[in-house]
CSV table of C-alpha atoms and ligand atoms in Angstrom, one decimal:
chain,number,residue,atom,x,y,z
M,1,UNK,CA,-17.0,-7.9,-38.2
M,2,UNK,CA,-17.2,-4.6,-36.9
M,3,UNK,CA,-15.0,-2.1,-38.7
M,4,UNK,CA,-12.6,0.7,-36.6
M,5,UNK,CA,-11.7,3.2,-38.9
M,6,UNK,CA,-11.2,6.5,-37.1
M,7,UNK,CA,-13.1,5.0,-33.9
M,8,UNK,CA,-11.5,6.6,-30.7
M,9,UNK,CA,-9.9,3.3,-29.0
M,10,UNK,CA,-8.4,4.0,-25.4
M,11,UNK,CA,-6.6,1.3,-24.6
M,12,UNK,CA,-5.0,1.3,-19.9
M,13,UNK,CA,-2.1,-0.2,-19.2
M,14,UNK,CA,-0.9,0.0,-22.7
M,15,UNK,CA,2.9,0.3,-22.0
M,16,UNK,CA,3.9,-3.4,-22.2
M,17,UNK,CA,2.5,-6.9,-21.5
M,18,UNK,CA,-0.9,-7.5,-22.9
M,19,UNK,CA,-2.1,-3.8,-22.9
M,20,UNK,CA,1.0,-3.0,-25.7
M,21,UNK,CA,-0.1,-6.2,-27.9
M,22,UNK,CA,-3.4,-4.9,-28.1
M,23,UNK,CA,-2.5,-1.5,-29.1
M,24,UNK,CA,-0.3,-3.0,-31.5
M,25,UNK,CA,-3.0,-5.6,-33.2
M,26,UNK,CA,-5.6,-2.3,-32.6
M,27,UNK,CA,-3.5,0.2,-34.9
M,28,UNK,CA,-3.5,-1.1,-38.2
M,29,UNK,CA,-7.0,-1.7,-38.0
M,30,UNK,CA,-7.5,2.6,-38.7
M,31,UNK,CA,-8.9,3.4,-35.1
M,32,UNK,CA,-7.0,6.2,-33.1
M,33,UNK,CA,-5.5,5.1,-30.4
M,34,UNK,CA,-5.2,6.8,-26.8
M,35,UNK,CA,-2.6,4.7,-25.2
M,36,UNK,CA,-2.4,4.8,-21.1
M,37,UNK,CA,0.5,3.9,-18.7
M,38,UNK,CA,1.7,5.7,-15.2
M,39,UNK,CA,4.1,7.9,-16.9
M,40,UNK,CA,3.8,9.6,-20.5
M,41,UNK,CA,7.6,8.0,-21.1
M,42,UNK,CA,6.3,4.6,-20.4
M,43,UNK,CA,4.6,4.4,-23.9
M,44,UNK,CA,6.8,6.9,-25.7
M,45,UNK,CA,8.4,4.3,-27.6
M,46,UNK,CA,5.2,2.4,-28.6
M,47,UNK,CA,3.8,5.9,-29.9
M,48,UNK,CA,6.7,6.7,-31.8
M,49,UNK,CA,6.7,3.6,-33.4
M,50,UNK,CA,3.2,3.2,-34.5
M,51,UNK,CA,3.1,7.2,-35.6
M,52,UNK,CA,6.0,5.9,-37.7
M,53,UNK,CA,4.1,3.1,-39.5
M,54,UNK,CA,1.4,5.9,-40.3
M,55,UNK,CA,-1.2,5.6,-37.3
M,56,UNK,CA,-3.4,7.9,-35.1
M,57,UNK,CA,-2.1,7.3,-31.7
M,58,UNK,CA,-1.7,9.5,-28.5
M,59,UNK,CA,-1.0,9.1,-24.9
M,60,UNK,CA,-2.1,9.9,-21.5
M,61,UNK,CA,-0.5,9.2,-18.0
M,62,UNK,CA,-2.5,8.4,-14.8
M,63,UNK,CA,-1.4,6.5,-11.7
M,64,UNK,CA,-4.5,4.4,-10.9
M,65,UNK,CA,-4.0,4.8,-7.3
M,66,UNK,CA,-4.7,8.3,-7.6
M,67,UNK,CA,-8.3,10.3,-7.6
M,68,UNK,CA,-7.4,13.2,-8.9
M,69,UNK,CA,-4.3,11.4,-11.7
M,70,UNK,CA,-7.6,9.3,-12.6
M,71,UNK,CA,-10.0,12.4,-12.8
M,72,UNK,CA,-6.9,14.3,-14.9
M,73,UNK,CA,-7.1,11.6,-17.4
M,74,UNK,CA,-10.6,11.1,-17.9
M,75,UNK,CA,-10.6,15.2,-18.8
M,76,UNK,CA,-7.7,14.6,-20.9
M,77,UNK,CA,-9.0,11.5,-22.9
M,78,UNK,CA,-12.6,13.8,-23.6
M,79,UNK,CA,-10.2,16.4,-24.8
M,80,UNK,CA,-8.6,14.3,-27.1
M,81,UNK,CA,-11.4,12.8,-28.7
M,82,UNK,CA,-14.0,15.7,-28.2
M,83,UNK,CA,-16.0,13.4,-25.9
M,84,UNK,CA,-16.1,10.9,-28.6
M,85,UNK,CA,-14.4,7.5,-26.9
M,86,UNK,CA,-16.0,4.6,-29.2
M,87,UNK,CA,-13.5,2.0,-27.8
M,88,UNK,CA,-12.7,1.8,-23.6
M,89,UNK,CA,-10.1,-1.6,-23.3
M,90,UNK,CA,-9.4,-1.6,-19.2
M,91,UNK,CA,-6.8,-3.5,-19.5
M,92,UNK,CA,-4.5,-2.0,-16.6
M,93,UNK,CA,-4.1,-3.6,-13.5
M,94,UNK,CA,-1.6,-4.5,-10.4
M,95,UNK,CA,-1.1,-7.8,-9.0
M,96,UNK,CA,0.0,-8.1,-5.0
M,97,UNK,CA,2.9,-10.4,-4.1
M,98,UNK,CA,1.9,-13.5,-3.2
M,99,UNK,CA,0.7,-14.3,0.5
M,100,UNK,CA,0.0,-16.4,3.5
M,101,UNK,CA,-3.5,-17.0,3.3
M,102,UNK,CA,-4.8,-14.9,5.9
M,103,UNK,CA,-2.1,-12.2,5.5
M,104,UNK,CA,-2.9,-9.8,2.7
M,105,UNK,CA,-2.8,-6.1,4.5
M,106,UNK,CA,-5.9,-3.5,4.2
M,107,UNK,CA,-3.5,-1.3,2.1
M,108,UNK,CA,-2.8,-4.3,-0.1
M,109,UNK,CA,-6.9,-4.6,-0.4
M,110,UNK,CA,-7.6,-1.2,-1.0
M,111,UNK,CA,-4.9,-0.9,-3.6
M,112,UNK,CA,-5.7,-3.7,-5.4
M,113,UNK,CA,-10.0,-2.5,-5.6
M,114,UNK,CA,-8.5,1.0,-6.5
M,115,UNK,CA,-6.6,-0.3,-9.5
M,116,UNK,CA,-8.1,-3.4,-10.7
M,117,UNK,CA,-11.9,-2.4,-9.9
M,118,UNK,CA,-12.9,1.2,-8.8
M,119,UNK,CA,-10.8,3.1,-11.4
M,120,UNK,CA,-12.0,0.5,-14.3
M,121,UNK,CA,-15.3,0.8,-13.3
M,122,UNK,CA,-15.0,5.1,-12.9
M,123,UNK,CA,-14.0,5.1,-16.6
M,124,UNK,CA,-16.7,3.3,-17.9
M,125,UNK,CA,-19.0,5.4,-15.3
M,126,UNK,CA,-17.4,8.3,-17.6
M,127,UNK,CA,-17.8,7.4,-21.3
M,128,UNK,CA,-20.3,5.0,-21.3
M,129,UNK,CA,-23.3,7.2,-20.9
M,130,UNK,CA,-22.0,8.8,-24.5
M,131,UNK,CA,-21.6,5.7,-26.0
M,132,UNK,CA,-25.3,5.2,-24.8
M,133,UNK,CA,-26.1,8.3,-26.3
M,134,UNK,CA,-24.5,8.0,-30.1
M,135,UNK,CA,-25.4,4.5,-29.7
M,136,UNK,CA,-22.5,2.7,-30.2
M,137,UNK,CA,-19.5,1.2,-28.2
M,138,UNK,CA,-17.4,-1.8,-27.0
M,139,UNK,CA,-16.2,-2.3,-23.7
M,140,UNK,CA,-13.7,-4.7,-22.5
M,141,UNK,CA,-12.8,-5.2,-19.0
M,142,UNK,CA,-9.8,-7.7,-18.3
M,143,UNK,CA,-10.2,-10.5,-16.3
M,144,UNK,CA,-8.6,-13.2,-14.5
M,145,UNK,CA,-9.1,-17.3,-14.7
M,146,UNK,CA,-8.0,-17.1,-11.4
M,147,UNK,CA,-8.7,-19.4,-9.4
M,148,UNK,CA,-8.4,-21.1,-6.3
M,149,UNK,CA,-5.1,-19.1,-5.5
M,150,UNK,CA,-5.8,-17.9,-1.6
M,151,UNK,CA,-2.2,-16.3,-1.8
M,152,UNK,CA,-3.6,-13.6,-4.2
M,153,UNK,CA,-6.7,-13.4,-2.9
M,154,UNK,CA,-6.6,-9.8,-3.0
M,155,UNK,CA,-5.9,-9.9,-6.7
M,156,UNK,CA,-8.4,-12.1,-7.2
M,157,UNK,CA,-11.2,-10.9,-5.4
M,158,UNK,CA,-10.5,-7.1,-7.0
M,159,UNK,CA,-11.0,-9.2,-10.6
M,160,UNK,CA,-14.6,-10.9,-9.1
M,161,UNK,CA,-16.0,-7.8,-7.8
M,162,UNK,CA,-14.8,-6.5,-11.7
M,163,UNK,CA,-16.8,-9.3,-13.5
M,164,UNK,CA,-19.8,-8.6,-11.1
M,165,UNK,CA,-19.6,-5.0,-12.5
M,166,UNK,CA,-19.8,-5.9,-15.9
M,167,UNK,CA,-22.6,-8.3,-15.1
M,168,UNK,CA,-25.1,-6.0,-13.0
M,169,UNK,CA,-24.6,-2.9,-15.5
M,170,UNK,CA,-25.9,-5.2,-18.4
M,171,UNK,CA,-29.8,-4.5,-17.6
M,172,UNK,CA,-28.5,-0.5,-18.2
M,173,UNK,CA,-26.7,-1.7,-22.0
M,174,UNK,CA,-29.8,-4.2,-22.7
M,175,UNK,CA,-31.4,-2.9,-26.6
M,176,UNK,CA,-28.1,-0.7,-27.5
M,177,UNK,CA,-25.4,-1.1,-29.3
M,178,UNK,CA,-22.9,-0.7,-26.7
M,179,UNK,CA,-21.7,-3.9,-25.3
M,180,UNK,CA,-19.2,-4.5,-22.6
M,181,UNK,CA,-17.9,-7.9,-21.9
M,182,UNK,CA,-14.5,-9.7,-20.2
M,183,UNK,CA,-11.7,-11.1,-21.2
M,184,UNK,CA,-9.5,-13.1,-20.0
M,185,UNK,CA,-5.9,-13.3,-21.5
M,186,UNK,CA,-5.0,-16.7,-20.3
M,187,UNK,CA,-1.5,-17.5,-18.4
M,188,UNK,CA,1.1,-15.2,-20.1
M,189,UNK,CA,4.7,-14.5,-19.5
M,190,UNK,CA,4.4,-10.9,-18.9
M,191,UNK,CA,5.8,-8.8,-15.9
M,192,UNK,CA,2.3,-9.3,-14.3
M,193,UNK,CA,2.3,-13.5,-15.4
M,194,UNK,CA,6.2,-14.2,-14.3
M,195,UNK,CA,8.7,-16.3,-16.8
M,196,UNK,CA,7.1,-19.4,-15.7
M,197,UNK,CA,3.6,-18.6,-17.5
M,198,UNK,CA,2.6,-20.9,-19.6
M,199,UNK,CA,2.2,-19.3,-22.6
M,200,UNK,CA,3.7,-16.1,-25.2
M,201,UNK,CA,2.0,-13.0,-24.6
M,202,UNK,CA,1.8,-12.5,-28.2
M,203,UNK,CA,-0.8,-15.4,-28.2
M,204,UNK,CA,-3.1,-12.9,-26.5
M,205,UNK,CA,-3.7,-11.9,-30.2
M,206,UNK,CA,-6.2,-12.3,-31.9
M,207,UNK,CA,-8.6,-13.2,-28.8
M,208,UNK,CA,-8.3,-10.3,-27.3
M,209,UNK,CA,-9.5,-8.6,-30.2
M,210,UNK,CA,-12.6,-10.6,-30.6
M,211,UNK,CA,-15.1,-8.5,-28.2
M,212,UNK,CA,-13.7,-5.1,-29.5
M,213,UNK,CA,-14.7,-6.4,-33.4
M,214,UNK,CA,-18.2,-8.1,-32.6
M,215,UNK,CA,-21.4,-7.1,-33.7
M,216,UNK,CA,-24.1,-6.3,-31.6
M,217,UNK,CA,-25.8,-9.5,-31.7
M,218,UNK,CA,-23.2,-10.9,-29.4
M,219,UNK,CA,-24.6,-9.2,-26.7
M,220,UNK,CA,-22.6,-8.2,-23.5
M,221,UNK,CA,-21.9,-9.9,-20.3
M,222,UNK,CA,-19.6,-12.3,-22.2
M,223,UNK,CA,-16.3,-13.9,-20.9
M,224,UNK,CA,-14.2,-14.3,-23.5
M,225,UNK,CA,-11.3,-16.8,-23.8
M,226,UNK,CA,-8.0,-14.9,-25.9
M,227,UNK,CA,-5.9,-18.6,-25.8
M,228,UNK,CA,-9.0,-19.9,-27.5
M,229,UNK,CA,-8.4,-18.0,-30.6
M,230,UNK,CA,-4.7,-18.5,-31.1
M,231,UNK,CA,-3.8,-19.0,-34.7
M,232,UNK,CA,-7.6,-18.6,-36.1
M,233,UNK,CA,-8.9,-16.4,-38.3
M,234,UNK,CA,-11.4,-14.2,-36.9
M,235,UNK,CA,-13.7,-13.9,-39.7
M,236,UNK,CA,-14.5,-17.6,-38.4
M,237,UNK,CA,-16.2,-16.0,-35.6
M,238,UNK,CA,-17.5,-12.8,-36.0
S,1,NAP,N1,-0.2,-11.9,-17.5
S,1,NAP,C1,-1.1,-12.8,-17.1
S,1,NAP,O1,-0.8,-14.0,-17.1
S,1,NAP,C2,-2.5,-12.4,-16.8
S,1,NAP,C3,-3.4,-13.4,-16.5
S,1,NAP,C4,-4.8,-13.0,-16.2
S,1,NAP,C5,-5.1,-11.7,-16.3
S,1,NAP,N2,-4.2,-10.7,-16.6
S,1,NAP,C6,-4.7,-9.3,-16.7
S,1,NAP,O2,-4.2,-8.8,-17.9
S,1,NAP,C7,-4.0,-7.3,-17.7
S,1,NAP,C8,-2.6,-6.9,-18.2
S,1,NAP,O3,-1.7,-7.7,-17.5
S,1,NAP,P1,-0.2,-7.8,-17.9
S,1,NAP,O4,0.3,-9.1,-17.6
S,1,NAP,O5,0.0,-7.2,-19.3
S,1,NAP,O6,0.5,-6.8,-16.8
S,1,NAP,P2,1.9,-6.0,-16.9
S,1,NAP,O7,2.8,-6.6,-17.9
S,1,NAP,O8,2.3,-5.9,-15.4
S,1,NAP,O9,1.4,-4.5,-17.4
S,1,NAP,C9,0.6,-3.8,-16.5
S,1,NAP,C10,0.2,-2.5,-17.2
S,1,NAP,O10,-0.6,-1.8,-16.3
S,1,NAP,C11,0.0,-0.5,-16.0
S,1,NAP,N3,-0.1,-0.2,-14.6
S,1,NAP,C12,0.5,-0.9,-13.6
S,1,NAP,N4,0.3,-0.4,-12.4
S,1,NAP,C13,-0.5,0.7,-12.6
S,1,NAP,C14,-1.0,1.7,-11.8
S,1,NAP,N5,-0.8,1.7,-10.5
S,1,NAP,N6,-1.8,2.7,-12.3
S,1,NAP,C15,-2.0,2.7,-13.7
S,1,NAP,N7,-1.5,1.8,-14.5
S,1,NAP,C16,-0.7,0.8,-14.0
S,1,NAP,C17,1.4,-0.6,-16.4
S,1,NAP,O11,1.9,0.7,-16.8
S,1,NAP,P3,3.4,1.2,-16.4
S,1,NAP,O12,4.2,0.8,-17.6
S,1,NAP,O13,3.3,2.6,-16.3
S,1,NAP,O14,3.8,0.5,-15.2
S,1,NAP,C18,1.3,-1.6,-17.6
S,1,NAP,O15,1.1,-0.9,-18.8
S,1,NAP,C19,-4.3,-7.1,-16.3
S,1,NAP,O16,-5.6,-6.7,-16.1
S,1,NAP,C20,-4.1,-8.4,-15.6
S,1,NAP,O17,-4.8,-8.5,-14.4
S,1,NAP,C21,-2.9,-11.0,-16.8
């Protein structure tokens, strides 16, 4: 198993839901932690309280809809870390209301690619040409099991064009030790999932870990299953 200590770990969308688990099963593993949401307030609290149990942790605020927010951030995270990021989790995202099939609007397109596609896809296009270079990283982009929902089609088609991404830049990662795989999180009751999910966002832990922790052997272009890990012990599998 891979070990993080002192490992620059920037975790999107790390305010609540799934993004905030993460950071929270990241932090005690002694990797420093950049934590991301739309507004520096939006993760003061989760800063405060890991800095309070002893950890490494800043944050960083960028609307995802926004060029220049995104191009801010990207500065801000290499000034942090001296151009050092070990650890990119793309973990932010937006989800449109649901549709008529047929209905979704351009804007709701465009937004959706923006978020859930473009801006993951700039950030990696930013620090994983240094993790080329040193040799070493782990990229996670999150996922959807999506499927057959033409209501969110949107949504889901921002997610496909994201696996796609992961899957044509493997040839570039093929040899190094930087690998970059999915995840998907499963059905969870977070803002994003709704109160009728079927499962505890907690339970995102310790899957979601798994392709930050593995070695390089595992490869990249992975999907990885978080529900399939609930109460395991990881050791089992990496
Ligand atoms: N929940 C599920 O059942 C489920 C299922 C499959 C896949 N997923 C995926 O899992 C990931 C996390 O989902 P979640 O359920 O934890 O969502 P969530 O509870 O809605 O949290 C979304 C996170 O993304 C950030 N975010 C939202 N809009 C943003 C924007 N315009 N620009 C930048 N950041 C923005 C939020 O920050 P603020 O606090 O600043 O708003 C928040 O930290 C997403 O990629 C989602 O597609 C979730």
């Amino acid at each position: 198993m891979i070990r993080l200590e002192k490992k620059w770990v920037l975790v999107t969308g790390a305010s609540r839901g799934i993004g905030l688990r993460i950071a929270k099963a990241l932090a005690p593993m002694g990797c420093r932690l950049i934590l991301h949401a739309r507004k520096l307030e939006n993760t003061r609290q989760l800063v405060t309280e890991l800095t309070t149990a002893g950890h490494e942790v800043y944050n960083v605020a960028a609307e995802f809809n926004s060029v220049s927010e995104v191009n801010a951030l990207i500065e801000t995270v290499r000034e942090i870390t001296s151009d050092h990021l070990d650890v990119l989790y793309n973990n932010a995202a937006i989800m449109t209301d649901y549709q008529p099939v047929f209905k979704p609007t351009v804007e709701e397109y465009k937004t959706s690619f923006m978020i859930n596609t473009i801006v993951p896809a700039k950030l990696c296009d930013a620090f994983i040409p240094g993790m080329l270079a040193r040799n070493w990283g782990r990229v996670i982009n999150v996922s959807s099991g999506i499927n057959n929902e033409p209501g969110l089609m949107a949504y889901s088609c921002s997610k496909a064009a994201l696996d796609r991404y992961v899957r044509d830049m493997i040839p570039t990662l093929k040899g190094s030790n930087v690998l970059m795989n999915l995840l998907d999180p499963g059905w969870l009751r977070t803002d994003m999932g709704g109160a009728n999910a079927d499962n505890d966002p907690d339970s995102v832990v310790p899957g979601a870990l798994v392709p930050v922790l593995i070695e390089k052997e595992a490869g990249s272009g992975e999907l990885y299953h978080a529900l399939q890990y609930v109460g395991e012990n990881l050791a089992d599998f990496l």
